[in-house]
Amino acid sequence: MPELPTASEPSAKTEVTRALADIEGAKLFAGEDVGECLDAIGELIRITATPDVVFAWVVEALGRENLKAFAAQHRITLHWSRATDEEQLPRTAVVWTADGTGMAIAPARQRPATTLLQLREEIAQREQDQQRARDFQASVAAGHVEDLDAWHARTTQAPK
């Protein structure tokens, strides 16, 4: 892994100066709370002299907060796998309960943005499955007597 530049290197000083100028520019259009957050980020950049590392850390932190809020909104408790690398899950798995809550287990060290995308996919699949179940129940209520496989074959045929 390449070493990070130190503040004494000219390119590092230029990067720090550019990042701090960008932060000051962003503060012109931000509210007080966001301005304080940007000041804190700027201070971390001054201390570390590594704006790319600080920005990557901030993006990850914001991604984790966004993921937690999304999971809470959809009544999903989120857990991170403790499995070894050989046993690791290939993707986030969600187990749904009868009352509509869910428990998700995400692979260890998976980026929050990836986990969020996978949760969105799981929710969309669950909604599709629920709609399919409602459609089947409506078909039975309308007097169509058939098993699930026959219903599925009948309703998924391409129109002629």
PDB file of C-alpha atoms in Angstrom:
ATOM      1  CA  MET A   1       0.000   0.000   0.000  1.00  0.00           C
ATOM      2  CA  PRO A   2       1.467   3.405  -0.889  1.00  0.00           C
ATOM      3  CA  GLU A   3       2.301   5.667   1.992  1.00  0.00           C
ATOM      4  CA  LEU A   4       0.142   8.688   2.612  1.00  0.00           C
ATOM      5  CA  PRO A   5       1.790  12.053   1.933  1.00  0.00           C
ATOM      6  CA  THR A   6       2.864  14.102   4.896  1.00  0.00           C
ATOM      7  CA  ALA A   7       2.039  17.756   5.375  1.00  0.00           C
ATOM      8  CA  SER A   8       5.631  18.705   4.526  1.00  0.00           C
ATOM      9  CA  GLU A   9       5.326  17.478   0.944  1.00  0.00           C
ATOM     10  CA  PRO A  10       4.189  20.190  -1.493  1.00  0.00           C
ATOM     11  CA  SER A  11       1.480  18.023  -3.072  1.00  0.00           C
ATOM     12  CA  ALA A  12       0.012  17.263   0.362  1.00  0.00           C
ATOM     13  CA  LYS A  13      -0.075  20.949   1.248  1.00  0.00           C
ATOM     14  CA  THR A  14      -1.848  21.686  -2.046  1.00  0.00           C
ATOM     15  CA  GLU A  15      -4.407  18.932  -1.405  1.00  0.00           C
ATOM     16  CA  VAL A  16      -5.063  20.193   2.116  1.00  0.00           C
ATOM     17  CA  THR A  17      -5.392  23.797   0.924  1.00  0.00           C
ATOM     18  CA  ARG A  18      -7.769  22.766  -1.878  1.00  0.00           C
ATOM     19  CA  ALA A  19      -9.898  20.624   0.468  1.00  0.00           C
ATOM     20  CA  LEU A  20     -10.155  23.411   3.048  1.00  0.00           C
ATOM     21  CA  ALA A  21     -11.109  25.905   0.334  1.00  0.00           C
ATOM     22  CA  ASP A  22     -13.810  23.501  -0.902  1.00  0.00           C
ATOM     23  CA  ILE A  23     -15.153  23.207   2.627  1.00  0.00           C
ATOM     24  CA  GLU A  24     -15.281  26.987   3.042  1.00  0.00           C
ATOM     25  CA  GLY A  25     -17.112  27.250  -0.285  1.00  0.00           C
ATOM     26  CA  ALA A  26     -19.634  24.611   0.760  1.00  0.00           C
ATOM     27  CA  LYS A  27     -20.278  26.453   4.024  1.00  0.00           C
ATOM     28  CA  LEU A  28     -21.591  29.422   2.048  1.00  0.00           C
ATOM     29  CA  PHE A  29     -24.646  27.348   1.077  1.00  0.00           C
ATOM     30  CA  ALA A  30     -25.042  25.346   4.282  1.00  0.00           C
ATOM     31  CA  GLY A  31     -27.042  25.819   7.439  1.00  0.00           C
ATOM     32  CA  GLU A  32     -25.452  26.300  10.831  1.00  0.00           C
ATOM     33  CA  ASP A  33     -25.455  22.595  11.799  1.00  0.00           C
ATOM     34  CA  VAL A  34     -23.909  21.519   8.512  1.00  0.00           C
ATOM     35  CA  GLY A  35     -21.392  24.359   8.767  1.00  0.00           C
ATOM     36  CA  GLU A  36     -20.295  23.089  12.174  1.00  0.00           C
ATOM     37  CA  CYS A  37     -19.917  19.596  10.753  1.00  0.00           C
ATOM     38  CA  LEU A  38     -17.855  20.944   7.857  1.00  0.00           C
ATOM     39  CA  ASP A  39     -15.661  22.843  10.341  1.00  0.00           C
ATOM     40  CA  ALA A  40     -15.028  19.596  12.217  1.00  0.00           C
ATOM     41  CA  ILE A  41     -14.119  17.841   8.961  1.00  0.00           C
ATOM     42  CA  GLY A  42     -11.782  20.701   8.101  1.00  0.00           C
ATOM     43  CA  GLU A  43     -10.108  20.374  11.505  1.00  0.00           C
ATOM     44  CA  LEU A  44      -9.541  16.648  10.914  1.00  0.00           C
ATOM     45  CA  ILE A  45      -7.971  17.490   7.557  1.00  0.00           C
ATOM     46  CA  ARG A  46      -5.684  20.073   9.187  1.00  0.00           C
ATOM     47  CA  ILE A  47      -4.611  17.544  11.833  1.00  0.00           C
ATOM     48  CA  THR A  48      -4.062  14.568   9.513  1.00  0.00           C
ATOM     49  CA  ALA A  49      -3.085  16.382   6.297  1.00  0.00           C
ATOM     50  CA  THR A  50      -4.891  13.584   4.421  1.00  0.00           C
ATOM     51  CA  PRO A  51      -8.126  14.961   2.953  1.00  0.00           C
ATOM     52  CA  ASP A  52      -8.868  11.831   0.895  1.00  0.00           C
ATOM     53  CA  VAL A  53      -8.707   9.618   3.987  1.00  0.00           C
ATOM     54  CA  VAL A  54     -10.875  12.011   5.999  1.00  0.00           C
ATOM     55  CA  PHE A  55     -13.464  12.316   3.217  1.00  0.00           C
ATOM     56  CA  ALA A  56     -13.588   8.513   2.810  1.00  0.00           C
ATOM     57  CA  TRP A  57     -14.143   8.151   6.558  1.00  0.00           C
ATOM     58  CA  VAL A  58     -16.918  10.784   6.494  1.00  0.00           C
ATOM     59  CA  VAL A  59     -18.662   9.069   3.562  1.00  0.00           C
ATOM     60  CA  GLU A  60     -18.548   5.723   5.416  1.00  0.00           C
ATOM     61  CA  ALA A  61     -19.876   7.317   8.621  1.00  0.00           C
ATOM     62  CA  LEU A  62     -22.739   8.999   6.772  1.00  0.00           C
ATOM     63  CA  GLY A  63     -23.471   5.753   4.939  1.00  0.00           C
ATOM     64  CA  ARG A  64     -23.737   3.875   8.246  1.00  0.00           C
ATOM     65  CA  GLU A  65     -26.155   6.483   9.609  1.00  0.00           C
ATOM     66  CA  ASN A  66     -28.252   6.374   6.428  1.00  0.00           C
ATOM     67  CA  LEU A  67     -28.336   2.563   6.606  1.00  0.00           C
ATOM     68  CA  LYS A  68     -29.403   2.586  10.260  1.00  0.00           C
ATOM     69  CA  ALA A  69     -32.195   5.086   9.546  1.00  0.00           C
ATOM     70  CA  PHE A  70     -33.434   3.088   6.542  1.00  0.00           C
ATOM     71  CA  ALA A  71     -33.435  -0.177   8.499  1.00  0.00           C
ATOM     72  CA  ALA A  72     -35.339   1.431  11.378  1.00  0.00           C
ATOM     73  CA  GLN A  73     -37.888   2.945   8.974  1.00  0.00           C
ATOM     74  CA  HIS A  74     -38.584  -0.534   7.569  1.00  0.00           C
ATOM     75  CA  ARG A  75     -38.543  -2.199  11.001  1.00  0.00           C
ATOM     76  CA  ILE A  76     -35.426  -4.230  10.265  1.00  0.00           C
ATOM     77  CA  THR A  77     -32.855  -4.983  12.936  1.00  0.00           C
ATOM     78  CA  LEU A  78     -29.419  -5.081  11.383  1.00  0.00           C
ATOM     79  CA  HIS A  79     -26.587  -7.363  12.489  1.00  0.00           C
ATOM     80  CA  TRP A  80     -23.112  -7.898  11.081  1.00  0.00           C
ATOM     81  CA  SER A  81     -21.867 -11.427  10.518  1.00  0.00           C
ATOM     82  CA  ARG A  82     -19.076 -12.694  12.734  1.00  0.00           C
ATOM     83  CA  ALA A  83     -18.267 -15.577  10.426  1.00  0.00           C
ATOM     84  CA  THR A  84     -14.729 -16.227   9.273  1.00  0.00           C
ATOM     85  CA  ASP A  85     -13.779 -15.199   5.761  1.00  0.00           C
ATOM     86  CA  GLU A  86     -14.270 -18.782   4.516  1.00  0.00           C
ATOM     87  CA  GLU A  87     -17.797 -18.932   5.996  1.00  0.00           C
ATOM     88  CA  GLN A  88     -18.833 -15.389   5.102  1.00  0.00           C
ATOM     89  CA  LEU A  89     -22.261 -14.685   3.652  1.00  0.00           C
ATOM     90  CA  PRO A  90     -22.208 -13.732  -0.023  1.00  0.00           C
ATOM     91  CA  ARG A  91     -24.733 -10.921   0.579  1.00  0.00           C
ATOM     92  CA  THR A  92     -27.115  -9.482   3.150  1.00  0.00           C
ATOM     93  CA  ALA A  93     -29.785 -11.975   4.222  1.00  0.00           C
ATOM     94  CA  VAL A  94     -33.152 -10.870   5.632  1.00  0.00           C
ATOM     95  CA  VAL A  95     -35.515 -13.048   7.656  1.00  0.00           C
ATOM     96  CA  TRP A  96     -39.058 -11.651   7.785  1.00  0.00           C
ATOM     97  CA  THR A  97     -41.485 -12.337  10.625  1.00  0.00           C
ATOM     98  CA  ALA A  98     -45.263 -12.631  10.388  1.00  0.00           C
ATOM     99  CA  ASP A  99     -45.714  -9.169  11.909  1.00  0.00           C
ATOM    100  CA  GLY A 100     -43.694  -7.527   9.124  1.00  0.00           C
ATOM    101  CA  THR A 101     -40.472  -6.925  11.017  1.00  0.00           C
ATOM    102  CA  GLY A 102     -37.220  -8.275   9.738  1.00  0.00           C
ATOM    103  CA  MET A 103     -33.766  -9.254  10.872  1.00  0.00           C
ATOM    104  CA  ALA A 104     -30.899  -8.691   8.475  1.00  0.00           C
ATOM    105  CA  ILE A 105     -27.437 -10.194   8.681  1.00  0.00           C
ATOM    106  CA  ALA A 106     -24.862  -8.424   6.552  1.00  0.00           C
ATOM    107  CA  PRO A 107     -21.432  -9.769   5.645  1.00  0.00           C
ATOM    108  CA  ALA A 108     -18.691  -8.487   7.916  1.00  0.00           C
ATOM    109  CA  ARG A 109     -16.847  -5.454   6.550  1.00  0.00           C
ATOM    110  CA  GLN A 110     -19.417  -4.915   3.786  1.00  0.00           C
ATOM    111  CA  ARG A 111     -19.752  -1.249   2.885  1.00  0.00           C
ATOM    112  CA  PRO A 112     -22.922   0.414   4.190  1.00  0.00           C
ATOM    113  CA  ALA A 113     -23.924   1.520   0.684  1.00  0.00           C
ATOM    114  CA  THR A 114     -23.818  -2.099  -0.515  1.00  0.00           C
ATOM    115  CA  THR A 115     -25.868  -3.280   2.454  1.00  0.00           C
ATOM    116  CA  LEU A 116     -28.411  -0.497   1.837  1.00  0.00           C
ATOM    117  CA  LEU A 117     -28.764  -1.525  -1.815  1.00  0.00           C
ATOM    118  CA  GLN A 118     -29.259  -5.160  -0.825  1.00  0.00           C
ATOM    119  CA  LEU A 119     -31.879  -4.227   1.798  1.00  0.00           C
ATOM    120  CA  ARG A 120     -33.765  -2.249  -0.845  1.00  0.00           C
ATOM    121  CA  GLU A 121     -33.694  -5.307  -3.135  1.00  0.00           C
ATOM    122  CA  GLU A 122     -34.937  -7.575  -0.317  1.00  0.00           C
ATOM    123  CA  ILE A 123     -37.801  -5.193   0.482  1.00  0.00           C
ATOM    124  CA  ALA A 124     -38.792  -4.980  -3.205  1.00  0.00           C
ATOM    125  CA  GLN A 125     -38.753  -8.787  -3.476  1.00  0.00           C
ATOM    126  CA  ARG A 126     -40.865  -9.120  -0.325  1.00  0.00           C
ATOM    127  CA  GLU A 127     -43.411  -6.608  -1.659  1.00  0.00           C
ATOM    128  CA  GLN A 128     -43.571  -8.507  -4.950  1.00  0.00           C
ATOM    129  CA  ASP A 129     -44.113 -11.793  -3.081  1.00  0.00           C
ATOM    130  CA  GLN A 130     -46.841 -10.221  -0.952  1.00  0.00           C
ATOM    131  CA  GLN A 131     -48.608  -8.892  -4.056  1.00  0.00           C
ATOM    132  CA  ARG A 132     -48.418 -12.317  -5.676  1.00  0.00           C
ATOM    133  CA  ALA A 133     -49.992 -13.857  -2.546  1.00  0.00           C
ATOM    134  CA  ARG A 134     -52.811 -11.285  -2.612  1.00  0.00           C
ATOM    135  CA  ASP A 135     -53.420 -11.986  -6.301  1.00  0.00           C
ATOM    136  CA  PHE A 136     -53.611 -15.735  -5.652  1.00  0.00           C
ATOM    137  CA  GLN A 137     -56.050 -15.234  -2.774  1.00  0.00           C
ATOM    138  CA  ALA A 138     -58.214 -13.021  -4.995  1.00  0.00           C
ATOM    139  CA  SER A 139     -58.198 -15.719  -7.693  1.00  0.00           C
ATOM    140  CA  VAL A 140     -59.347 -18.338  -5.192  1.00  0.00           C
ATOM    141  CA  ALA A 141     -62.018 -15.975  -3.838  1.00  0.00           C
ATOM    142  CA  ALA A 142     -63.261 -15.456  -7.414  1.00  0.00           C
ATOM    143  CA  GLY A 143     -63.886 -19.175  -7.703  1.00  0.00           C
ATOM    144  CA  HIS A 144     -60.796 -20.353  -9.546  1.00  0.00           C
ATOM    145  CA  VAL A 145     -59.996 -23.687  -7.972  1.00  0.00           C
ATOM    146  CA  GLU A 146     -56.398 -24.507  -8.729  1.00  0.00           C
ATOM    147  CA  ASP A 147     -53.184 -25.150  -6.928  1.00  0.00           C
ATOM    148  CA  LEU A 148     -50.463 -22.517  -6.688  1.00  0.00           C
ATOM    149  CA  ASP A 149     -48.370 -24.006  -9.498  1.00  0.00           C
ATOM    150  CA  ALA A 150     -51.339 -24.068 -11.920  1.00  0.00           C
ATOM    151  CA  TRP A 151     -52.276 -20.502 -10.964  1.00  0.00           C
ATOM    152  CA  HIS A 152     -48.722 -19.310 -11.454  1.00  0.00           C
ATOM    153  CA  ALA A 153     -48.507 -21.011 -14.869  1.00  0.00           C
ATOM    154  CA  ARG A 154     -51.840 -19.469 -15.913  1.00  0.00           C
ATOM    155  CA  THR A 155     -51.039 -15.946 -14.742  1.00  0.00           C
ATOM    156  CA  THR A 156     -47.483 -15.737 -16.026  1.00  0.00           C
ATOM    157  CA  GLN A 157     -48.163 -16.899 -19.595  1.00  0.00           C
ATOM    158  CA  ALA A 158     -47.301 -14.347 -22.231  1.00  0.00           C
ATOM    159  CA  PRO A 159     -50.399 -12.941 -23.995  1.00  0.00           C
ATOM    160  CA  LYS A 160     -51.011 -14.420 -27.438  1.00  0.00           C
TER     161      LYS A 160
END
